[in-house]
Every structure is written in structure tokens, then in C-alpha cells.
Amino acid sequence: MIDIPPYPPLDPSNYDLIIVGTGVSESVLAAAASSSGSSVLHLDPNPFYGSHFASLSLPDLTSFLHSNSFSSPPPPSSPPLPPSNNHDFISVDLVNRSLYSSVEISSFESEILEEHSRRFNVDLCGPRVVFCADESINLMLKSGANNYVEFKSIDASFVGDSSGELRNVPDSRAAIFKDKSLTLLEKNQLMKFFKLVQSHLASSTENDDTTTVKISEEDMESPFVDFLTKMRLPPKIKSIILYAIAMLDYDQDNMETCRHLLKTKEGIDRMALYIISMGRFSNALGALIYPIYGQGELPQAFCRRAAVKGCIYVLRMPITALLLDKETGGYKGVRLASGQEIFSQKLILDPCVTVGLESLSSLTDQQNETLSVLVPKALINKEKVSRGICVIRGSVKADVSNALIVYPPKSLFPEQLTAIRVMQLGSGLAVCPADMHVLYLSTLCDNDDQGIKSLLSAMSNLIRLPDPENHQSDSVVENDTCEAKPILLWRALYVQELVKGEYGGTISSMPSPDGNLNYNEIVESALKLYEQLMGSEELFKEETSVENTTEENDGGVDIED
Amino acid sequence: MHGRERNEASKPEETAAKALELRSLQSQFMSNHHQKIYTQEAIQLSAKLLGINPEAYTAWNYRKLALESRIDEDSDPSLVDSIIDEELRVVQNALKRNPKSYGAWYHRKWVLSKKGHYYSSLEKELQLLNDYQKQCLVNDYQKQDDPKKQDNARNFHAWNYRRFVVELTETSEEDELQYTNMINDICFSIYSAWHYRSVLVSSLVAKNADGFMPKETIRRELDYVHNAIFTDELGQSGWFYYLWLLDQTLKMETPLRFSSWPSDGSIITTFCSESGSFPLILYFDQAVSGVSSSTVTIDSELKANEDLVWEPVSDNKNSQVDSCVWVAHLKFDSRGPCFSRKENKVKVSLGGIVSSMGCNLSTPYEFVFTVLHTVGESSQQGIVSWTDGFNNWDDAQSKDLNSFIALNADAGFEWRKEAIKIEIDHLRNLPDSKFGKLILARLLMAEETMISDDAVKGFHYTEILQLYNDLIALDSWHAQYYKDEHSVALLHKVTSSTESMFRHLFRYRNMNNIVCLRLNNLTLSRIAAVEKLLFVQMLDLSNNELHSAEGLEAMQLLCCLNLSHNRIMSFSALDSLRHLKQLRVLDVSHNLIGGEHPVDTTRYLCSSPLSNSGEVGREVPCKYWDAYLVLRDLMKLKQLDIRGNDLIFSGEEFSSFVRQVVPKLVWLDGHKLTN
């Protein structure tokens, strides 16, 4: 932000839409708006695409987290300029909001990491995967963004507990058959439940068929956990379905701490997503896929699509101020860090962009109204997500490189209120050097300490934390005493705030990465905002027709074997 | 997978164009074939034809001829390789068109069996096949909603071919067993994979391969297949393998069991004044052959019984035939010197009998009974009534009751019992599954036969009967089968203990106090447990739901039989009565004989004028041929009731027919016949 290279002035200086930030939702909007014919200027203050969804090298990730966290000194903002009066506008200075707190980054084998530092593509928003049947995949196919990304299958998913044992998630007929930890009766019950769900889904698509079993309306409205109990599923299976298939966060059995009690209807939808994902693409092994070179590829793919449709991109270009109409108080444009003033009908901003409270006092009511979405709200819901990234040598499970691991609530320690999700990714996905793996961890939390504690507990369950005193000492001695857990080389821990997106007429704000495993809620909010901005205009209308005639293969998404 | 259209119908104009192309290809090819042209070009033409139509058998044959003409002993190995490669490629293309083409699979097999030893990439063939089968499975799974797009992973051609390649490449059976594991991990509903597994396991066990001891292997396989049947209780392939394993379990070291009349320690009474004979009946629980005077020896004071003639109770009287029931007639002569003692002991020894299941009766077994002679016979002349003249049974003579005796039970018995018990416990945990219930009922029956302790015997029958009742409600399509099995269980229950049996036993005053068993009004639809009923002379089965008399042939002492008010549809359903030479009274009134089907289609084997069962040379009367085939062997029949069936079995014509066939008949439908 400090040394901005001199930019030639942008031309034209008037757009339908200015978007700041290149996160997933901003990029989807840029692609959608450009392809519907709007003129779009897409800016990002960072030198890379993806904003909070980017995949970065270890040094870049470190500096990004530090510069966007509370603990770091606020970026030196230029002294507030007096509102310039030479125009019909008044300008309001913008302030950067920090999303991250409790950032702690430690390196245990600096030499090795430095040697390879540029071979890492580490996600800021991990652990995150894509379900084959996700809305984000549909959107990629619709927009044509799928041409810019390749995926690979996640090989396996596991459920873990404090014993350190990882059990396969029996998520299909074949997996139940193979499973070694379920009893015969449990296999029977679980498969029966899958069949019930499948039969219910079939009955809702072909509604004439009376032979299929349907779940009653009353059950659909009841809590999913109660429905599972009603189906006489034992706790072990309930926990697998709730946390490792429906991917829930909160302990559904604990009414006091559960922030989100899932209804059966939603539970069935989540299972349907999983089941449909399993069979969608012929070379995907399971339900989950991951983009090669990291999650940052996804927003980038949408940006490339937008660029093809005429969207103009400028990176390393923060905006410093908003320009409002003096008379009406309405939005007019932005001032770039380069000093240039650019005008647009509408503005969409990254969740980090806010206005300082001190600058609001001098504004009129109308002006305040225009800026309402940028005023940081006093958060009622203090929900946050704590994230961890570990670079390890070895794998948490022999013969498995890319895997998802879920620790259901209370599985690691009695006070564990939320599920902890861990994802291991290997060099096959071009995210790290060979023989290493990147481990992502996340869990929802109310405060930083609680979140970090959960992550550390999951880490110590999976990997060998180096001795803080002499972590450089030879590891041969340790190998004899403890089992072959992988060794930690590098670690980042941070807590991210959850900011919701907001539509505000001319100025709208986008959400931060959420605590979910996939992009469904983010994509959903982007689609909703698109509808609000553009009316009911159909998304990626043009591409849909082209795609359908040219598309030969049934999948359309590249998944490497 | 079955009954599915092979190809989607395409547009008519496309079809016409294709047909035209195919026809011209075909005529070119035929002319090449006739002129024996095997040039590169001509061979490629046949490949093109086969790519479009893999069923063109002539083209496959042409390629075989071409191959023969191109390759000989002195051919350059690299040329041979390239020719074989090409053949395999043509087959592969044809299989893409139709994965179940007989001609294509056969051609591949032929090429490798003829020329495989010249081929350098033979060992790759198995890997290629592995990949092919696996790919089919994965694709099928992906397209499970659209059967037409599936690759047909359930392809027995591929599995058949696999066995050929395995033999050719000398792949070990252990490796192949691992392969079926891999296939099952992807999809455990492939019948061929389970079948292949059963073949491999049998072979490994038979060879005494390392780690394949019979008992351990069966236990291991049972535990493995549990995963399939518990995960998906509606998937039938797993159940088939399970049934096969249970069969192996039950077969292993099975003792041969038998019962006899007269039974061990019993006293029988003869009524003949001068000389005569009485039957000696052996009933085995498995069909046996080779029952003869050399395997069954009689030691008694009764003369002229050294070379007894043993006959199987079946249509074929050859002693090499397999039969469960064997009869010999012991002669006695009251004028003989030993007769003054009026009481003779008879010792019977068995040894060296082999059952059709391969069970060998190695240890000899002996039993003894006593023959008591009474002079004078009070021959019964009047009509036999089924309503009165019965005395209650007195306990004293209970020695007459039959029961099975295990001839060569040994240590293996305990293991089987244990294995069956484990399976029963597992299946009791599998709720609401029709296969599970059926197999549980069968296992409980099997366990019941293994129980030797009287205190717990008969314990399972209530559960078995309930299971069959559940099944009738659950699966109405097969209700009759479950009903039959229910009857079998019920009869075993009735005969399981002396107490329950006594309730049904009587003595008939009017005919030398003969033993009468009354099993009426029990909704029986099938006869069973005859091994315990060999002593019965008078049997009342009226008011049941029987549709056949099958099973009664073992009861060689039967002289009065009541089958009235049942569901017998035809005389051919009474076929087994032909073997009851002592039968004097037969009541088949109020059945459905002569109704819809003269030929009994409900029986497993039916006789008709067309079935060749030794009727050569005898003229069969047209109208009553079915009645004739049964009645003409009942030489002692005196009383027949056939009222309440089809009208053709009444009236003067029928009565004169019967009198002709059964000359000794006195009573027909309750009326005395006048000469």
C-alpha cells in the first residue's frame, strides 16, 4: 500500500459498476455483470487475485495476515484531507478493517522452507473444498470459468477422536461394505438410512411414483438430530451423518451451545448434495474435489472470464475515498490511491473496506444513508472462525495424500462445542513440495482462545509438535518412542471475523469467507446480490446456450486422475 | 442388467444409410472370403465390418483363416506380435460396440489359445482385463440412473475369458481371490465375482493350500460375506454366496442318518397262518445307493433270508440308483422248525453304504428286533370308517416309534453346530429382511436336527413357524413355498416328542388294532418327517391343504390312507402312492382332481403320458390315463372314495374302468360293488 507504482490514468473514467476486492463473491459478480453487458472496473489493493480467498506462498501469506490483523499497527493512513470542495462532490476517507486476530506464525525448519518457499500455494480460507454437485461448480460450468481450473479428487474422508485413530467415513454402499469399524447391525442401519434418503429424493423428483418412501412433512420440520434418533440410529452413526456428511458445526445434541439447529429438511438437502456429488463426474472418486494450485484459482477463473467479457482489472490499487453528491448525498464514484477519480452507477466493496466513525459526524443524513453498509456494526453474534495451517513432513494417514478429517463436537475434549475440520493436501495438487503436506484446520468459536485451543488439540492429535526448546535436534530419538506421526515444519494460527455481505442500493458490501467447507453460502449471497443489482436478469444467460450446444462430455469439469 | 434393449433406436433415415453401407461392406467381404483373399486391404475390410457388426460370425472365421495363412512356425516374432496385436485391437473395437458379443470374446480366446505362446505381451493381457472390468464397474456406478449408458460390468463373457487368461498365464488362485476382493470393494453386487470366489475357495480348500484349512476358510468367508448381506439385505448376489457357504458348512463331515422299520428293540407281530413275508424298511436322510445283501446283512433264525433283494422305492428298481427309502421283504415260514418258539430275534448290520453327497458309512451299525408270530388272521372285510372304531394309544408300545439315528457322527459335528449357532445369532439381528428370515428359519431347522439333547429339542419350532407366517405376509408372491415350509416345520414339531405324537396316535379296532395317525385339520400343504412315521399303518390327512402325496411312498406299511378334503389337483399328484403296495383303503374324496389341470404342475417332477417312466408296451386307456397309472399298481386296494371331484370320476363308465384296473376293489364311493 505504501509504494504504489505510478499508474497511467484509467480510461474511461466512468463505469456501470466498480468492484473492489477479488474474492470469490466479488469475482462471480464481476463475471456475471460483464457478461450481461455492464461495464465493470474490478480493483484489488493487493498484488494478487483472490483477496481473502487467495492462495499464497508462505512469505506472502505471512505478510498478508500480519498487515490485515488487529495486532499489527494500523496502516499509516495519509492525514485526512479536508473535503475537497473544488467539485460538486464531497469525499469520504475509507478505513481498512482488520479481519484477522491472534495471528501467530512459527517456522521450525526455516532453511528448508526458505529453499522451497515459492513452491507453496497456501489457502487463506482453508480448509475448503468443492462438492462435485455444488452450486459453485454449476456456476463455473454456466459461465465457462471451468476452462481455467483443473480439479483433483479428495481421496478419503475420516472421522477422528481423541484416541488418534482415523476411521473412514462410510459414505456409500461400497464404503459401508468395506468399513472395518462398523458392526454388522450398524452397517445395516446406515445403509437403510441412505436408502430412505435416496428414495425420498427420488420421490420428490418423480412425484407420481407412489411406491417410493417419502419422509413425512412433520419429520421434515423437526430437528435433523431428532429425526436420526427416531430412525433408531446409534450415536456413532448419527455423529458420522451430522458432522462428516452433512458437515455441521455445532453440537446438535446440546441445545444451549448450538447456534444452528439443523432441520431434517436441510439435513436431507445436505445429504442429497453429498450423494449427488458422489456420482457426478466419472473420474472423481468421491464427493469432494480440490482445484490444482489452490483455492485461489477459483476467484481467478471467474476474473479471467470477466476479463474476456470486457471487465477492466487493476491490481495493487486501493481506493482511498468515496465521492458523494453534495446536494443529494448519493454515491458518485471513488478516488483511487493514484489520485484519479473514477465514477460509476454502483459500487461493490470487499468486507475490509469501511468508513471511519470520525468522518461520519460531519456528514448529512442522506450521505450517512448512502454509506450505511460501510459502517461497522456492533456485532450481536460474536461468532468467529479460527483457522490453522500446518506444513508437515509425512502424512497423517499412510498411503493417503488428500483427505478430509472431521472431529465431531466433544470428540477431542469434553468442552469442544463445535466440529473441527482438518484437510490434508499433498504435492499432487501443486500446493507444496513433494514429501510434504499442507494441513488446514478450522472451527467456529466465540473467542480467540477457545478457537485456538480447539485447533491445537486437533493438531496434537495428528502431528508431532516440535519441542519448543530444541526443535532442531535430531528426530531419530523421537522416532523410537512415538509412532510415525508427521513432523510440523511451519504453522500459522489465526482467527478470522465473520462479516456478512449487505446490499445497500448503490453501495454494497460483500461477505468475508465463512466457516463452511464449501462455497455454497458465499455463492448464494453473490447470486442474491446480483439479482438485487440487476433485477431478475438471468445469470450467464449467453454462455448457457453456447455451452449446451458445444459441450460433448457430460461433466465439463476437468478432474485429473 | 437383464431384459434390456441393447441399442437405442435411431432415426429411420440414418438407419437406412447405415444399412446400405453395411450391405456393401458385407458383399465386398463375402467376395474376398470366397476367393480367399488375405491381403492387408481385405483384412482391414473385415475389421471395419466387425467394428460395425460384431455379430458377423463369418467375418470372425475369415480372420481366423487369414491369421492361419499369415503365421506359421517360421514367422518372424515381431511380425507375429504385430498380427496378434491387430487381432486384439479388432476384438476391442467390437467389444466397444457390444461388450457381450460371443463372437468377439471367442475370437480373442481363439487367437491367444492358438498363438498365445508366440505372443510376447501375453502377461499384459490379465492387466488389460483387470483395467477393462474395473472401468466397466466404475462407469456403471456413475451411470446408475441411466441403464442404457452402462457398460455392463455384469458380463459373464469377461469373467469366462478371465478364467481362460488366468490359466494361460498361470496366475495363482490366491491372487485371483484378491482380485475378487478388489471387485467387491467397488461393487459387491456382481454375481460373477461371487461365483468366481466360490470356485477359487473350493479349489484352494481342496488343494489344502496354505491358509485355506476348510473350517477356518469357511468361517473367514462367512464373516466376509456378512458385510455384503448386512449392508444391503436386498442385494441377492451376496445371499447366493452366503447360501453356498452354509451349504458347505452343513455338508462338512455330515453324518448319514437313518431310521428303520422295525426299529431297534421293537417287537412286531405277524398274523400269517402258514408262510408270508413282512417288509424291512430303511429310510436315509440323504439319497443312498448300493443297499444290497452285501452291505446290509441279516442274522436271524428265519430261513431263506440270506440273499435279500433290496429295492429302492422309486420308479427305477436298479440297486445303483440313489434313493432315500429302501425295502426288502423278509420271508418267514411258520412250518419251519424254529417257529415253535414263536419269537425270533433278527439282527441287521449295515456297513459300506455311500450317499450321493459322498458321505460314507464307514463304521458298521447294528440293530435288533423281535418277530412274534400269532396264528390266525382276522381279515377285515367290511367298509373302513374314518369316524369311529378308534382306541386311544397306550404308552406301553412306544418302542415302535421311529427316530433318526446318526450313523457316523464325529468331532466335526460340534464345529458345525457352533458355526450354525453363530449364523443364527447374526441373522436374528437382521430385522425385516425376507432373505434373512427365510435363511434363519432354515438354519433353525438345521440346528434342530443336530440337537441330541431331548431337553432342548423342539425348542425352535415355535420361532420357525412364526418366521414362515411373517414371510407369508411379507412376500405374498412366494406364499405357497412358505406355506409348504411351514407344514414341514409343523410336522417336525408334531413328531418331535413322544408326548406331542401321542395326541395324534390311535389304534383301529376293526383291523387288528393297527396303528393310526390322525393329522387332520392342521392346514398342512406338504408332507414331511416321514422318517418318524414308518410304523404307521393307517394315516388320516383329511381336511388339510395338501396338493400332492409326495413323501408318503416311504410309509411302506400304510394300508389305509385318508386324503379327503385337500387340494389335490390330479392323479399324477398321487403318483407316489404307486409304491404303497399294502394300500387297501384310499379316500381322495372332495379334492380338485380332474379340475383344471390333469397334469400336476405344482410337483417338482411330474409324470404324464409323455414322460417315459417304464410304461413301454402297456396300452394306457385314453380317458382315465392318469387314474390308470396310479391305480393299476395298487393291487390290494379294496376301498376307494373319489366323490366330490370332477364329474368324470363318477358314473358307470368310471366304475367299470376301476373294476377292470383294480380287480380286488369291493367298495367304491361307499357302495359295495356287485359282481
mmCIF file of N, CA and C in Angstrom, chain B residues 437-472:
data_model
loop_
_atom_site.group_PDB
_atom_site.id
_atom_site.type_symbol
_atom_site.label_atom_id
_atom_site.label_comp_id
_atom_site.label_asym_id
_atom_site.label_seq_id
_atom_site.Cartn_x
_atom_site.Cartn_y
_atom_site.Cartn_z
ATOM 1 N N LYS B 437 -34.959 -63.772 7.084
ATOM 2 C CA LYS B 437 -35.934 -64.593 7.805
ATOM 3 C C LYS B 437 -35.968 -66.012 7.251
ATOM 4 N N LEU B 438 -35.944 -66.116 5.930
ATOM 5 C CA LEU B 438 -36.015 -67.433 5.311
ATOM 6 C C LEU B 438 -34.799 -68.272 5.695
ATOM 7 N N ILE B 439 -33.633 -67.647 5.606
ATOM 8 C CA ILE B 439 -32.428 -68.425 5.893
ATOM 9 C C ILE B 439 -32.343 -68.726 7.388
ATOM 10 N N LEU B 440 -32.814 -67.778 8.204
ATOM 11 C CA LEU B 440 -32.847 -68.045 9.642
ATOM 12 C C LEU B 440 -33.729 -69.257 9.930
ATOM 13 N N ALA B 441 -34.895 -69.297 9.301
ATOM 14 C CA ALA B 441 -35.796 -70.428 9.525
ATOM 15 C C ALA B 441 -35.127 -71.736 9.110
ATOM 16 N N ARG B 442 -34.418 -71.701 7.975
ATOM 17 C CA ARG B 442 -33.747 -72.917 7.516
ATOM 18 C C ARG B 442 -32.638 -73.339 8.466
ATOM 19 N N LEU B 443 -31.906 -72.333 8.960
ATOM 20 C CA LEU B 443 -30.813 -72.651 9.880
ATOM 21 C C LEU B 443 -31.354 -73.222 11.184
ATOM 22 N N LEU B 444 -32.472 -72.666 11.655
ATOM 23 C CA LEU B 444 -33.060 -73.177 12.899
ATOM 24 C C LEU B 444 -33.495 -74.624 12.703
ATOM 25 N N MET B 445 -34.052 -74.923 11.518
ATOM 26 C CA MET B 445 -34.421 -76.305 11.222
ATOM 27 C C MET B 445 -33.184 -77.189 11.246
ATOM 28 N N ALA B 446 -32.115 -76.674 10.609
ATOM 29 C CA ALA B 446 -30.881 -77.465 10.556
ATOM 30 C C ALA B 446 -30.330 -77.687 11.955
ATOM 31 N N GLU B 447 -30.393 -76.649 12.779
ATOM 32 C CA GLU B 447 -29.871 -76.797 14.135
ATOM 33 C C GLU B 447 -30.715 -77.795 14.922
ATOM 34 N N GLU B 448 -32.009 -77.736 14.699
ATOM 35 C CA GLU B 448 -32.930 -78.644 15.381
ATOM 36 C C GLU B 448 -32.536 -80.105 15.107
ATOM 37 N N THR B 449 -32.153 -80.405 13.871
ATOM 38 C CA THR B 449 -31.788 -81.793 13.566
ATOM 39 C C THR B 449 -30.470 -82.179 14.217
ATOM 40 N N MET B 450 -29.686 -81.195 14.613
ATOM 41 C CA MET B 450 -28.383 -81.528 15.210
ATOM 42 C C MET B 450 -28.475 -81.691 16.720
ATOM 43 N N ILE B 451 -29.597 -81.240 17.291
ATOM 44 C CA ILE B 451 -29.698 -81.301 18.750
ATOM 45 C C ILE B 451 -29.960 -82.733 19.176
ATOM 46 N N SER B 452 -29.128 -83.217 20.075
ATOM 47 C CA SER B 452 -29.352 -84.574 20.544
ATOM 48 C C SER B 452 -29.952 -84.577 21.946
ATOM 49 N N ASP B 453 -29.834 -83.443 22.615
ATOM 50 C CA ASP B 453 -30.345 -83.347 23.982
ATOM 51 C C ASP B 453 -31.867 -83.181 23.947
ATOM 52 N N ASP B 454 -32.576 -84.135 24.541
ATOM 53 C CA ASP B 454 -34.036 -84.107 24.496
ATOM 54 C C ASP B 454 -34.631 -82.883 25.184
ATOM 55 N N ALA B 455 -33.910 -82.373 26.190
ATOM 56 C CA ALA B 455 -34.447 -81.265 26.983
ATOM 57 C C ALA B 455 -34.642 -80.006 26.139
ATOM 58 N N VAL B 456 -33.762 -79.790 25.162
ATOM 59 C CA VAL B 456 -33.875 -78.573 24.359
ATOM 60 C C VAL B 456 -34.397 -78.867 22.946
ATOM 61 N N LYS B 457 -34.688 -80.106 22.693
ATOM 62 C CA LYS B 457 -35.164 -80.459 21.365
ATOM 63 C C LYS B 457 -36.555 -79.866 21.123
ATOM 64 N N GLY B 458 -36.789 -79.453 19.936
ATOM 65 C CA GLY B 458 -38.100 -78.923 19.616
ATOM 66 C C GLY B 458 -38.317 -77.487 20.054
ATOM 67 N N PHE B 459 -37.266 -76.903 20.613
ATOM 68 C CA PHE B 459 -37.329 -75.566 21.163
ATOM 69 C C PHE B 459 -37.560 -74.505 20.091
ATOM 70 N N HIS B 460 -37.014 -74.745 18.877
ATOM 71 C CA HIS B 460 -37.021 -73.725 17.831
ATOM 72 C C HIS B 460 -38.315 -73.671 17.034
ATOM 73 N N TYR B 461 -39.162 -74.719 17.140
ATOM 74 C CA TYR B 461 -40.249 -74.817 16.171
ATOM 75 C C TYR B 461 -41.207 -73.634 16.225
ATOM 76 N N THR B 462 -41.494 -73.148 17.417
ATOM 77 C CA THR B 462 -42.403 -72.008 17.520
ATOM 78 C C THR B 462 -41.845 -70.815 16.743
ATOM 79 N N GLU B 463 -40.529 -70.578 16.911
ATOM 80 C CA GLU B 463 -39.888 -69.463 16.204
ATOM 81 C C GLU B 463 -39.925 -69.690 14.687
ATOM 82 N N ILE B 464 -39.654 -70.921 14.283
ATOM 83 C CA ILE B 464 -39.640 -71.226 12.839
ATOM 84 C C ILE B 464 -41.027 -70.978 12.243
ATOM 85 N N LEU B 465 -42.062 -71.466 12.940
ATOM 86 C CA LEU B 465 -43.428 -71.311 12.417
ATOM 87 C C LEU B 465 -43.784 -69.833 12.324
ATOM 88 N N GLN B 466 -43.348 -69.058 13.321
ATOM 89 C CA GLN B 466 -43.621 -67.620 13.287
ATOM 90 C C GLN B 466 -42.914 -66.960 12.114
ATOM 91 N N LEU B 467 -41.668 -67.377 11.858
ATOM 92 C CA LEU B 467 -40.909 -66.801 10.738
ATOM 93 C C LEU B 467 -41.631 -67.055 9.423
ATOM 94 N N TYR B 468 -42.133 -68.279 9.244
ATOM 95 C CA TYR B 468 -42.823 -68.559 7.985
ATOM 96 C C TYR B 468 -44.134 -67.786 7.890
ATOM 97 N N ASN B 469 -44.810 -67.623 9.015
ATOM 98 C CA ASN B 469 -46.019 -66.796 8.980
ATOM 99 C C ASN B 469 -45.687 -65.357 8.592
ATOM 100 N N ASP B 470 -44.582 -64.839 9.149
ATOM 101 C CA ASP B 470 -44.141 -63.478 8.783
ATOM 102 C C ASP B 470 -43.863 -63.404 7.291
ATOM 103 N N LEU B 471 -43.185 -64.425 6.794
ATOM 104 C CA LEU B 471 -42.792 -64.421 5.380
ATOM 105 C C LEU B 471 -44.007 -64.449 4.464
ATOM 106 N N ILE B 472 -45.023 -65.213 4.861
ATOM 107 C CA ILE B 472 -46.228 -65.278 4.031
ATOM 108 C C ILE B 472 -46.825 -63.874 3.905
#
